[in-house]
């Protein structure tokens, strides 16, 4: 009987992650994954049975990886202003490290929302429990503009993520080097922090 070791399993998963991030589910074949892992298709299928099974395992891992530090920030005993700044910083570092990750997640959720919604639902539930109450309290006390978490999160994430999703376009359009793009992205992140915090939080007037 064919035997697959733990190291072989991890090698296949890492290869699959690389290929899925680059090509997506629809554009990836079992042969692509086997070749990236330097293994034959039979050995790859022996453990994971199908491309679909392997894909959902990779998707869950990547989605959990994307969400875990965000949820830790939400649960911290700090002000909502500090949470939002940390969230922007965390998302920025994530995009810098894994620029194709968000594009992959958005594309696959758009492709098959019914199959992938359970993962999103758990994130949404934790988001509302940890963030919505704190936002509501700030609004009631007159320290924050009236905004729902449903509007706040796309406002933050969209403003930051598009910079990296459109990285190649931005670099071509402005004839920018890698270093110049990194400087641009850092400056853009600081602008987002400034614009969002200055808009959302109401300054106390001194009488």
mmCIF file of C-alpha atoms in Angstrom:
data_model
loop_
_atom_site.group_PDB
_atom_site.id
_atom_site.type_symbol
_atom_site.label_atom_id
_atom_site.label_comp_id
_atom_site.label_asym_id
_atom_site.label_seq_id
_atom_site.Cartn_x
_atom_site.Cartn_y
_atom_site.Cartn_z
ATOM 1 C CA UNK A 1 0.000 0.000 0.000
ATOM 2 C CA UNK A 2 1.196 3.525 -0.779
ATOM 3 C CA UNK A 3 2.285 5.406 2.306
ATOM 4 C CA UNK A 4 2.197 9.173 2.674
ATOM 5 C CA UNK A 5 4.198 10.787 5.443
ATOM 6 C CA UNK A 6 3.297 13.871 7.452
ATOM 7 C CA UNK A 7 6.011 15.801 5.630
ATOM 8 C CA UNK A 8 4.552 14.720 2.287
ATOM 9 C CA UNK A 9 1.094 15.825 3.377
ATOM 10 C CA UNK A 10 2.384 19.260 4.389
ATOM 11 C CA UNK A 11 4.359 19.522 1.157
ATOM 12 C CA UNK A 12 1.181 18.892 -0.842
ATOM 13 C CA UNK A 13 -0.779 21.434 1.205
ATOM 14 C CA UNK A 14 1.894 24.106 0.818
ATOM 15 C CA UNK A 15 2.072 23.457 -2.923
ATOM 16 C CA UNK A 16 -1.723 23.597 -3.179
ATOM 17 C CA UNK A 17 -1.820 26.864 -1.238
ATOM 18 C CA UNK A 18 0.686 28.435 -3.630
ATOM 19 C CA UNK A 19 -1.176 27.260 -6.732
ATOM 20 C CA UNK A 20 -4.655 28.139 -5.452
ATOM 21 C CA UNK A 21 -3.517 31.632 -4.483
ATOM 22 C CA UNK A 22 -2.100 32.133 -7.953
ATOM 23 C CA UNK A 23 -4.772 30.464 -10.105
ATOM 24 C CA UNK A 24 -7.852 30.105 -7.922
ATOM 25 C CA UNK A 25 -9.974 26.973 -7.641
ATOM 26 C CA UNK A 26 -11.271 27.006 -11.221
ATOM 27 C CA UNK A 27 -7.848 27.548 -12.775
ATOM 28 C CA UNK A 28 -6.064 24.853 -10.771
ATOM 29 C CA UNK A 29 -5.772 21.201 -11.752
ATOM 30 C CA UNK A 30 -4.647 18.218 -9.713
ATOM 31 C CA UNK A 31 -1.651 18.001 -12.047
ATOM 32 C CA UNK A 32 -0.687 21.609 -11.176
ATOM 33 C CA UNK A 33 -0.644 20.737 -7.480
ATOM 34 C CA UNK A 34 1.266 17.479 -8.001
ATOM 35 C CA UNK A 35 3.885 19.221 -10.125
ATOM 36 C CA UNK A 36 4.281 22.053 -7.592
ATOM 37 C CA UNK A 37 4.759 19.451 -4.841
ATOM 38 C CA UNK A 38 7.140 17.391 -7.029
ATOM 39 C CA UNK A 39 4.885 14.345 -6.591
ATOM 40 C CA UNK A 40 2.756 12.232 -8.883
ATOM 41 C CA UNK A 41 -1.014 12.724 -9.139
ATOM 42 C CA UNK A 42 -1.770 9.286 -7.699
ATOM 43 C CA UNK A 43 0.095 10.081 -4.485
ATOM 44 C CA UNK A 44 -1.617 13.475 -4.199
ATOM 45 C CA UNK A 45 -5.064 11.919 -4.694
ATOM 46 C CA UNK A 46 -4.262 9.082 -2.286
ATOM 47 C CA UNK A 47 -4.366 11.437 0.669
ATOM 48 C CA UNK A 48 -6.679 14.293 -0.364
ATOM 49 C CA UNK A 49 -9.038 12.286 -2.612
ATOM 50 C CA UNK A 50 -10.084 15.299 -4.675
ATOM 51 C CA UNK A 51 -9.117 18.836 -5.600
ATOM 52 C CA UNK A 52 -12.312 20.079 -3.920
ATOM 53 C CA UNK A 53 -11.495 18.459 -0.562
ATOM 54 C CA UNK A 54 -7.990 19.904 -0.641
ATOM 55 C CA UNK A 55 -9.312 23.325 -1.672
ATOM 56 C CA UNK A 56 -11.741 23.597 1.251
ATOM 57 C CA UNK A 57 -9.036 22.592 3.694
ATOM 58 C CA UNK A 58 -6.719 25.282 2.263
ATOM 59 C CA UNK A 59 -9.514 27.872 2.209
ATOM 60 C CA UNK A 60 -10.381 27.275 5.882
ATOM 61 C CA UNK A 61 -6.708 27.554 6.848
ATOM 62 C CA UNK A 62 -6.241 30.797 4.903
ATOM 63 C CA UNK A 63 -9.478 32.336 6.138
ATOM 64 C CA UNK A 64 -8.585 31.496 9.759
ATOM 65 C CA UNK A 65 -5.093 32.909 9.217
ATOM 66 C CA UNK A 66 -6.591 36.125 7.823
ATOM 67 C CA UNK A 67 -9.109 36.515 10.663
ATOM 68 C CA UNK A 68 -7.251 35.388 13.788
ATOM 69 C CA UNK A 69 -5.238 38.543 14.521
ATOM 70 C CA UNK A 70 -8.206 40.750 13.596
ATOM 71 C CA UNK A 71 -10.366 38.974 16.174
ATOM 72 C CA UNK A 72 -7.617 39.281 18.798
ATOM 73 C CA UNK A 73 -7.634 43.053 18.235
ATOM 74 C CA UNK A 74 -11.426 43.187 18.614
ATOM 75 C CA UNK A 75 -11.192 41.393 21.959
ATOM 76 C CA UNK A 76 -8.546 43.689 23.470
ATOM 77 C CA UNK A 77 -9.625 45.917 26.403
ATOM 78 C CA UNK A 78 -8.730 49.126 24.557
ATOM 79 C CA UNK A 79 -10.679 52.038 23.083
ATOM 80 C CA UNK A 80 -12.473 51.719 19.755
ATOM 81 C CA UNK A 81 -10.130 54.319 18.256
ATOM 82 C CA UNK A 82 -7.112 52.207 19.230
ATOM 83 C CA UNK A 83 -8.777 49.083 17.851
ATOM 84 C CA UNK A 84 -9.419 50.679 14.483
ATOM 85 C CA UNK A 85 -5.836 51.937 14.213
ATOM 86 C CA UNK A 86 -4.485 48.493 15.141
ATOM 87 C CA UNK A 87 -6.878 46.891 12.657
ATOM 88 C CA UNK A 88 -5.605 49.085 9.823
ATOM 89 C CA UNK A 89 -1.983 48.391 10.807
ATOM 90 C CA UNK A 90 -2.641 44.637 11.010
ATOM 91 C CA UNK A 91 -4.441 44.519 7.674
ATOM 92 C CA UNK A 92 -1.657 46.552 6.083
ATOM 93 C CA UNK A 93 1.017 44.123 7.268
ATOM 94 C CA UNK A 94 -1.094 41.183 6.112
ATOM 95 C CA UNK A 95 -1.495 42.710 2.643
ATOM 96 C CA UNK A 96 2.211 43.473 2.455
ATOM 97 C CA UNK A 97 3.111 39.890 3.374
ATOM 98 C CA UNK A 98 0.351 38.107 1.397
ATOM 99 C CA UNK A 99 -0.843 40.534 -1.322
ATOM 100 C CA UNK A 100 -2.773 37.849 -3.206
ATOM 101 C CA UNK A 101 -4.609 36.541 -0.122
ATOM 102 C CA UNK A 102 -7.545 38.969 -0.047
ATOM 103 C CA UNK A 103 -8.069 38.756 -3.806
ATOM 104 C CA UNK A 104 -8.164 34.960 -3.495
ATOM 105 C CA UNK A 105 -10.666 35.039 -0.601
ATOM 106 C CA UNK A 106 -12.966 37.548 -2.322
ATOM 107 C CA UNK A 107 -12.846 35.686 -5.649
ATOM 108 C CA UNK A 108 -13.631 32.296 -4.138
ATOM 109 C CA UNK A 109 -16.431 33.604 -1.904
ATOM 110 C CA UNK A 110 -17.949 35.290 -4.961
ATOM 111 C CA UNK A 111 -17.609 32.041 -6.930
ATOM 112 C CA UNK A 112 -19.270 29.789 -4.348
ATOM 113 C CA UNK A 113 -20.906 31.852 -1.560
ATOM 114 C CA UNK A 114 -23.232 29.091 -0.324
ATOM 115 C CA UNK A 115 -20.390 26.659 0.356
ATOM 116 C CA UNK A 116 -18.158 29.266 1.961
ATOM 117 C CA UNK A 117 -20.726 31.304 3.927
ATOM 118 C CA UNK A 118 -20.375 29.213 7.137
ATOM 119 C CA UNK A 119 -16.823 30.525 7.534
ATOM 120 C CA UNK A 120 -18.052 34.110 7.016
ATOM 121 C CA UNK A 121 -20.972 33.668 9.405
ATOM 122 C CA UNK A 122 -18.697 32.732 12.290
ATOM 123 C CA UNK A 123 -16.536 35.788 11.626
ATOM 124 C CA UNK A 124 -19.621 38.041 11.418
ATOM 125 C CA UNK A 125 -20.951 36.734 14.729
ATOM 126 C CA UNK A 126 -17.679 37.397 16.541
ATOM 127 C CA UNK A 127 -17.377 40.783 14.853
ATOM 128 C CA UNK A 128 -20.752 41.933 16.142
ATOM 129 C CA UNK A 129 -20.231 40.580 19.642
ATOM 130 C CA UNK A 130 -16.813 42.190 20.089
ATOM 131 C CA UNK A 131 -17.186 45.448 18.146
ATOM 132 C CA UNK A 132 -20.811 46.525 17.674
ATOM 133 C CA UNK A 133 -21.547 47.057 21.368
ATOM 134 C CA UNK A 134 -18.462 49.203 21.823
ATOM 135 C CA UNK A 135 -19.323 51.320 18.779
ATOM 136 C CA UNK A 136 -22.910 51.761 19.989
ATOM 137 C CA UNK A 137 -21.682 52.924 23.388
ATOM 138 C CA UNK A 138 -19.388 55.523 21.811
ATOM 139 C CA UNK A 139 -22.241 56.800 19.629
ATOM 140 C CA UNK A 140 -24.667 57.056 22.574
ATOM 141 C CA UNK A 141 -22.077 59.000 24.584
ATOM 142 C CA UNK A 142 -21.562 61.431 21.712
ATOM 143 C CA UNK A 143 -17.926 60.524 21.109
ATOM 144 C CA UNK A 144 -18.408 58.904 17.714
ATOM 145 C CA UNK A 145 -20.484 59.568 14.613
ATOM 146 C CA UNK A 146 -23.483 57.344 13.990
ATOM 147 C CA UNK A 147 -22.158 54.482 11.859
ATOM 148 C CA UNK A 148 -22.884 50.769 11.783
ATOM 149 C CA UNK A 149 -20.225 48.081 11.745
ATOM 150 C CA UNK A 150 -21.630 46.997 8.336
ATOM 151 C CA UNK A 151 -20.527 50.350 6.889
ATOM 152 C CA UNK A 152 -17.390 50.756 8.984
ATOM 153 C CA UNK A 153 -15.635 47.531 7.993
ATOM 154 C CA UNK A 154 -15.914 47.960 4.180
ATOM 155 C CA UNK A 155 -14.874 51.597 4.609
ATOM 156 C CA UNK A 156 -11.643 50.499 6.302
ATOM 157 C CA UNK A 157 -10.885 47.275 4.471
ATOM 158 C CA UNK A 158 -11.776 48.493 0.995
ATOM 159 C CA UNK A 159 -9.694 51.648 1.296
ATOM 160 C CA UNK A 160 -6.606 49.671 2.258
ATOM 161 C CA UNK A 161 -6.974 46.447 0.327
ATOM 162 C CA UNK A 162 -7.494 48.032 -3.090
ATOM 163 C CA UNK A 163 -3.962 49.440 -2.923
ATOM 164 C CA UNK A 164 -2.549 45.906 -2.853
ATOM 165 C CA UNK A 165 -5.162 44.250 -5.063
ATOM 166 C CA UNK A 166 -4.298 46.870 -7.684
ATOM 167 C CA UNK A 167 -0.567 46.842 -6.969
ATOM 168 C CA UNK A 168 0.570 45.877 -10.476
ATOM 169 C CA UNK A 169 -1.784 48.419 -12.041
ATOM 170 C CA UNK A 170 -0.565 51.173 -9.704
ATOM 171 C CA UNK A 171 3.092 50.378 -10.345
ATOM 172 C CA UNK A 172 2.577 50.405 -14.133
ATOM 173 C CA UNK A 173 0.398 53.515 -14.120
ATOM 174 C CA UNK A 174 2.855 55.568 -12.068
ATOM 175 C CA UNK A 175 6.024 53.844 -13.313
ATOM 176 C CA UNK A 176 6.915 53.005 -9.715
ATOM 177 C CA UNK A 177 9.626 50.664 -8.447
ATOM 178 C CA UNK A 178 8.999 48.171 -5.633
ATOM 179 C CA UNK A 179 10.531 50.562 -3.095
ATOM 180 C CA UNK A 180 8.472 53.463 -4.404
ATOM 181 C CA UNK A 181 5.294 51.401 -4.189
ATOM 182 C CA UNK A 182 6.097 50.416 -0.591
ATOM 183 C CA UNK A 183 6.560 54.088 0.315
ATOM 184 C CA UNK A 184 3.303 54.954 -1.439
ATOM 185 C CA UNK A 185 1.446 52.159 0.393
ATOM 186 C CA UNK A 186 2.813 53.260 3.780
ATOM 187 C CA UNK A 187 1.762 56.865 3.133
ATOM 188 C CA UNK A 188 -1.666 55.714 1.960
ATOM 189 C CA UNK A 189 -2.132 53.671 5.145
ATOM 190 C CA UNK A 190 -1.342 56.746 7.266
ATOM 191 C CA UNK A 191 -3.856 58.783 5.253
ATOM 192 C CA UNK A 192 -6.540 56.158 5.878
ATOM 193 C CA UNK A 193 -5.853 56.211 9.633
ATOM 194 C CA UNK A 194 -6.022 60.003 9.692
ATOM 195 C CA UNK A 195 -9.143 60.330 7.544
ATOM 196 C CA UNK A 196 -11.131 57.620 9.332
ATOM 197 C CA UNK A 197 -10.282 58.642 12.883
ATOM 198 C CA UNK A 198 -10.767 62.360 12.213
ATOM 199 C CA UNK A 199 -14.145 61.708 10.604
ATOM 200 C CA UNK A 200 -15.476 59.140 13.074
ATOM 201 C CA UNK A 201 -14.453 60.594 16.409
ATOM 202 C CA UNK A 202 -16.022 63.820 17.624
ATOM 203 C CA UNK A 203 -13.589 66.196 19.302
ATOM 204 C CA UNK A 204 -14.668 67.702 22.596
ATOM 205 C CA UNK A 205 -15.015 71.464 22.426
ATOM 206 C CA UNK A 206 -13.302 73.456 25.121
ATOM 207 C CA UNK A 207 -15.607 76.049 26.702
#
